[in-house]
Short mmCIF file of C-alpha atoms in Angstrom, two decimals:
data_model
loop_
_atom_site.label_atom_id
_atom_site.label_comp_id
_atom_site.label_asym_id
_atom_site.label_seq_id
_atom_site.Cartn_x
_atom_site.Cartn_y
_atom_site.Cartn_z
CA MET A 790 101.53 94.93 80.82
CA HIS A 791 104.91 94.11 79.28
CA PHE A 792 105.03 97.39 77.35
CA ILE A 793 103.79 99.38 80.35
CA SER A 794 106.59 98.02 82.53
CA LEU A 795 109.24 98.03 79.78
CA PHE A 796 110.91 101.21 81.04
CA TRP A 797 111.30 99.82 84.55
CA LYS A 798 112.58 96.50 83.23
CA VAL A 799 115.27 98.30 81.25
CA LEU A 800 116.11 100.51 84.23
CA PHE A 801 116.49 97.61 86.66
CA SER A 802 118.55 95.67 84.12
CA LEU A 803 121.31 98.16 84.99
CA VAL A 804 121.61 96.63 88.46
CA PRO A 805 125.01 94.89 88.71
CA PRO A 806 124.98 91.08 89.03
CA ARG A 807 124.81 89.83 92.61
CA PHE A 808 128.15 87.97 92.31
CA CYS A 809 130.07 91.21 91.61
CA GLY A 810 131.81 92.74 94.61
CA SER A 811 130.21 90.26 97.03
CA GLY A 812 126.80 91.67 96.15
CA TYR A 813 127.37 95.13 97.63
CA PRO A 814 127.10 97.07 94.32
CA SER A 815 123.89 95.20 93.51
CA PHE A 816 122.47 96.04 96.94
CA VAL A 817 123.33 99.73 96.76
CA VAL A 818 122.10 100.24 93.19
CA SER A 819 118.91 98.30 93.93
CA LEU A 820 118.21 100.55 96.91
CA MET A 821 118.71 103.62 94.74
CA PHE A 822 116.33 102.36 92.06
CA ILE A 823 113.73 101.31 94.64
CA GLY A 824 113.95 104.79 96.15
CA ILE A 825 113.40 106.38 92.74
CA LEU A 826 110.45 104.08 92.01
CA THR A 827 108.92 104.77 95.43
CA ALA A 828 109.23 108.53 94.88
CA VAL A 829 107.51 108.21 91.49
CA VAL A 830 104.70 106.11 92.98
CA GLU A 831 104.23 108.60 95.81
CA GLN A 832 104.03 111.55 93.42
CA VAL A 833 101.58 109.78 91.09
CA ALA A 834 99.39 108.76 94.02
CA SER A 835 99.42 112.29 95.40
CA LEU A 836 98.47 113.71 91.98
CA LEU A 837 95.64 111.19 91.66
CA GLY A 838 94.34 112.20 95.07
CA CYS A 839 94.49 115.86 94.04
CA VAL A 840 92.70 115.23 90.73
CA TRP A 841 90.00 113.11 92.37
CA GLY A 842 89.50 115.68 95.14
CA ILE A 843 90.61 113.40 97.96
CA LYS A 844 91.92 115.06 101.09
CA PRO A 845 95.67 114.59 101.72
CA ALA A 846 94.95 112.82 105.01
CA VAL A 847 92.88 110.22 103.13
CA SER A 848 95.07 109.85 100.04
CA GLY A 849 98.07 109.36 102.32
CA ILE A 850 96.53 106.29 104.01
CA THR A 851 95.05 104.86 100.81
CA LEU A 852 96.74 105.65 97.49
CA VAL A 853 100.21 106.56 98.77
CA ALA A 854 100.23 103.78 101.37
CA LEU A 855 99.14 101.15 98.85
CA GLY A 856 101.67 102.27 96.28
CA THR A 857 104.58 102.18 98.70
CA SER A 858 103.54 99.06 100.66
CA LEU A 859 102.74 96.63 97.84
CA PRO A 860 106.43 95.62 97.47
CA ASP A 861 106.47 94.73 101.19
CA THR A 862 103.29 92.71 100.71
CA PHE A 863 104.79 90.58 97.94
CA ALA A 864 108.07 90.21 99.87
CA SER A 865 106.18 88.97 102.94
CA ARG A 866 104.15 86.57 100.78
CA SER A 867 107.32 85.14 99.26
CA ALA A 868 108.90 84.78 102.70
CA ALA A 869 105.78 83.10 104.11
CA ILE A 870 105.78 80.54 101.28
CA HIS A 871 109.48 79.68 101.13
CA ASP A 872 110.74 80.12 104.72
CA GLU A 873 110.30 77.47 107.41
CA SER A 874 109.20 80.02 110.01
CA ALA A 875 107.06 83.15 110.06
CA ASP A 876 109.94 85.32 111.32
CA ALA A 877 110.90 86.70 107.90
CA ALA A 878 107.33 87.44 106.81
CA ILE A 879 106.30 89.22 110.01
CA GLY A 880 109.75 90.76 110.53
CA ASN A 881 109.63 92.26 107.06
CA VAL A 882 106.40 94.09 107.92
CA THR A 883 107.56 95.35 111.32
CA GLY A 884 111.02 96.25 110.02
CA SER A 885 109.61 98.13 107.05
CA ASN A 886 107.25 100.13 109.24
CA SER A 887 110.01 100.92 111.73
CA VAL A 888 112.08 102.34 108.86
CA ASN A 889 109.07 104.37 107.68
CA VAL A 890 108.42 105.80 111.15
CA PHE A 891 111.91 106.34 112.52
CA LEU A 892 113.93 107.04 109.37
CA GLY A 893 111.22 108.11 106.93
CA LEU A 894 109.90 110.75 109.34
CA GLY A 895 113.00 111.52 111.39
CA LEU A 896 115.50 112.11 108.58
CA PRO A 897 113.35 114.53 106.52
CA TRP A 898 112.43 116.43 109.69
CA LEU A 899 116.09 116.72 110.67
CA LEU A 900 117.03 117.93 107.17
CA ALA A 901 114.18 120.46 107.21
CA VAL A 902 115.25 121.82 110.61
CA VAL A 903 118.89 122.11 109.49
CA TRP A 904 117.81 123.80 106.25
CA LYS A 905 115.60 126.29 108.09
CA TRP A 906 118.39 127.03 110.54
CA ALA A 907 120.96 127.48 107.73
CA ASP A 908 118.87 129.94 105.70
CA GLY A 909 117.96 131.97 108.78
CA SER A 910 114.25 131.10 108.83
CA THR A 911 114.40 130.26 112.53
CA ALA A 912 116.34 133.38 113.48
CA ALA A 913 114.94 136.26 115.52
CA GLY A 914 112.78 133.99 117.64
CA LYS A 915 110.87 132.43 114.75
CA GLU A 916 109.62 128.93 115.39
CA PHE A 917 109.73 126.10 112.91
CA TYR A 918 106.30 124.53 113.24
CA VAL A 919 104.39 122.18 110.95
CA GLY A 920 100.80 121.47 111.90
CA THR A 921 98.93 118.21 111.46
CA PHE A 922 95.40 117.28 110.50
CA ASN A 923 93.67 114.14 111.75
CA LEU A 924 97.01 112.72 112.90
CA GLU A 925 96.24 111.93 116.54
CA PHE A 926 93.06 110.06 115.74
CA SER A 927 94.68 108.06 112.93
CA VAL A 928 97.64 107.08 115.11
CA MET A 929 95.47 106.05 118.06
CA LEU A 930 93.18 104.07 115.77
CA PHE A 931 96.16 102.36 114.13
CA VAL A 932 97.68 101.43 117.50
CA CYS A 933 94.41 99.88 118.69
CA LEU A 934 93.95 97.85 115.51
CA ALA A 935 97.62 96.81 115.47
CA LEU A 936 97.30 95.51 119.03
CA PHE A 937 94.26 93.51 117.96
CA ALA A 938 96.26 92.07 115.05
CA LEU A 939 99.07 91.07 117.43
CA LEU A 940 96.50 89.47 119.73
CA THR A 941 95.27 87.46 116.74
CA LEU A 942 98.79 86.16 116.11
CA VAL A 943 99.17 85.22 119.79
CA LEU A 944 95.86 83.34 119.74
CA ARG A 945 96.95 81.53 116.57
CA ARG A 946 100.10 80.33 118.31
CA TRP A 947 98.08 78.98 121.23
CA LEU A 948 95.30 77.43 119.14
CA CYS A 949 97.08 76.44 115.91
CA GLY A 950 100.71 76.12 116.97
CA GLY A 951 102.02 78.93 114.76
CA GLU A 952 101.42 82.49 113.61
CA LEU A 953 101.04 81.51 109.94
CA GLY A 954 99.61 78.54 108.11
CA GLY A 955 97.82 75.66 109.79
CA ASN A 956 95.97 72.53 108.73
CA SER A 957 92.54 74.12 108.70
CA ALA A 958 91.67 76.24 105.68
CA CYS A 959 88.92 77.93 107.70
CA VAL A 960 91.44 79.21 110.24
CA LYS A 961 93.74 80.52 107.51
CA TYR A 962 90.96 82.30 105.65
CA ALA A 963 89.53 83.63 108.92
CA THR A 964 92.90 85.09 109.89
CA GLY A 965 93.27 86.71 106.49
CA GLY A 966 89.74 88.06 106.73
CA ILE A 967 90.42 89.53 110.15
CA CYS A 968 93.55 91.32 108.94
CA LEU A 969 91.75 92.60 105.83
CA GLY A 970 88.83 93.74 107.97
CA LEU A 971 91.17 95.65 110.30
CA TRP A 972 92.65 97.48 107.31
CA VAL A 973 89.21 98.33 105.91
CA MET A 974 88.09 99.54 109.35
CA TYR A 975 91.15 101.76 109.64
CA ILE A 976 90.60 103.30 106.21
CA LEU A 977 86.87 103.79 106.84
CA MET A 978 87.17 105.32 110.32
CA ALA A 979 90.10 107.59 109.44
CA SER A 980 88.36 108.78 106.26
CA LEU A 981 85.10 109.50 108.08
CA LYS A 982 87.02 111.49 110.68
CA ALA A 983 88.96 113.41 108.00
CA TYR A 984 85.75 114.45 106.24
CA GLY A 985 84.04 115.42 109.50
CA ILE A 986 81.32 112.75 109.24
CA ILE A 987 82.24 111.49 112.68
CA PHE A 988 83.67 113.64 115.43
CA VAL A 989 86.15 112.41 117.98
CA SER A 990 87.75 114.91 120.34
CA THR A 991 91.56 114.80 120.17
CA PRO A 992 94.26 116.97 121.82
CA GLU A 993 94.77 118.87 118.56
CA GLU A 994 91.11 119.96 118.62
#
């Protein structure tokens, strides 16, 4: 494992120390390196999905999502262990997903529209349109499961006094099992819909 990660260790050793420039150079360079690493992970996951014959709609919610979300998982774990409240752990997840949705989708779409307008692709009445596959069902399924996860946190506050932790190991393992089960259900249902094993009528169909 050391030799496999040696290149990335050398690369991230170029990050300036946090005490230089009040930490701003370290923050900016770290963001740049994380962006590069995320792009590499996304490309490798997409290539694996292509080689294994997995549909893009399925590889996007499995391989690509796992590769880009694991850093958030470890960050939330660290925050849950060391912080006195659950705000940092849960806020890291919601904040990361808000960046993915609003910035990760909005900024590339804006750049694509500007690029198409600049090179004349949208001239003469041509429309810039990008279709979707299985998107409506996946989004609706995700919203329903996310609401159930939020309901679980609310119930934990009423029954256990907090969103994370607790004195009972059964409650902690049950909460983790529920969250893991919601993720497995999302992957399973979205994959079955993508491969046409189940049929659910959506506006796009």
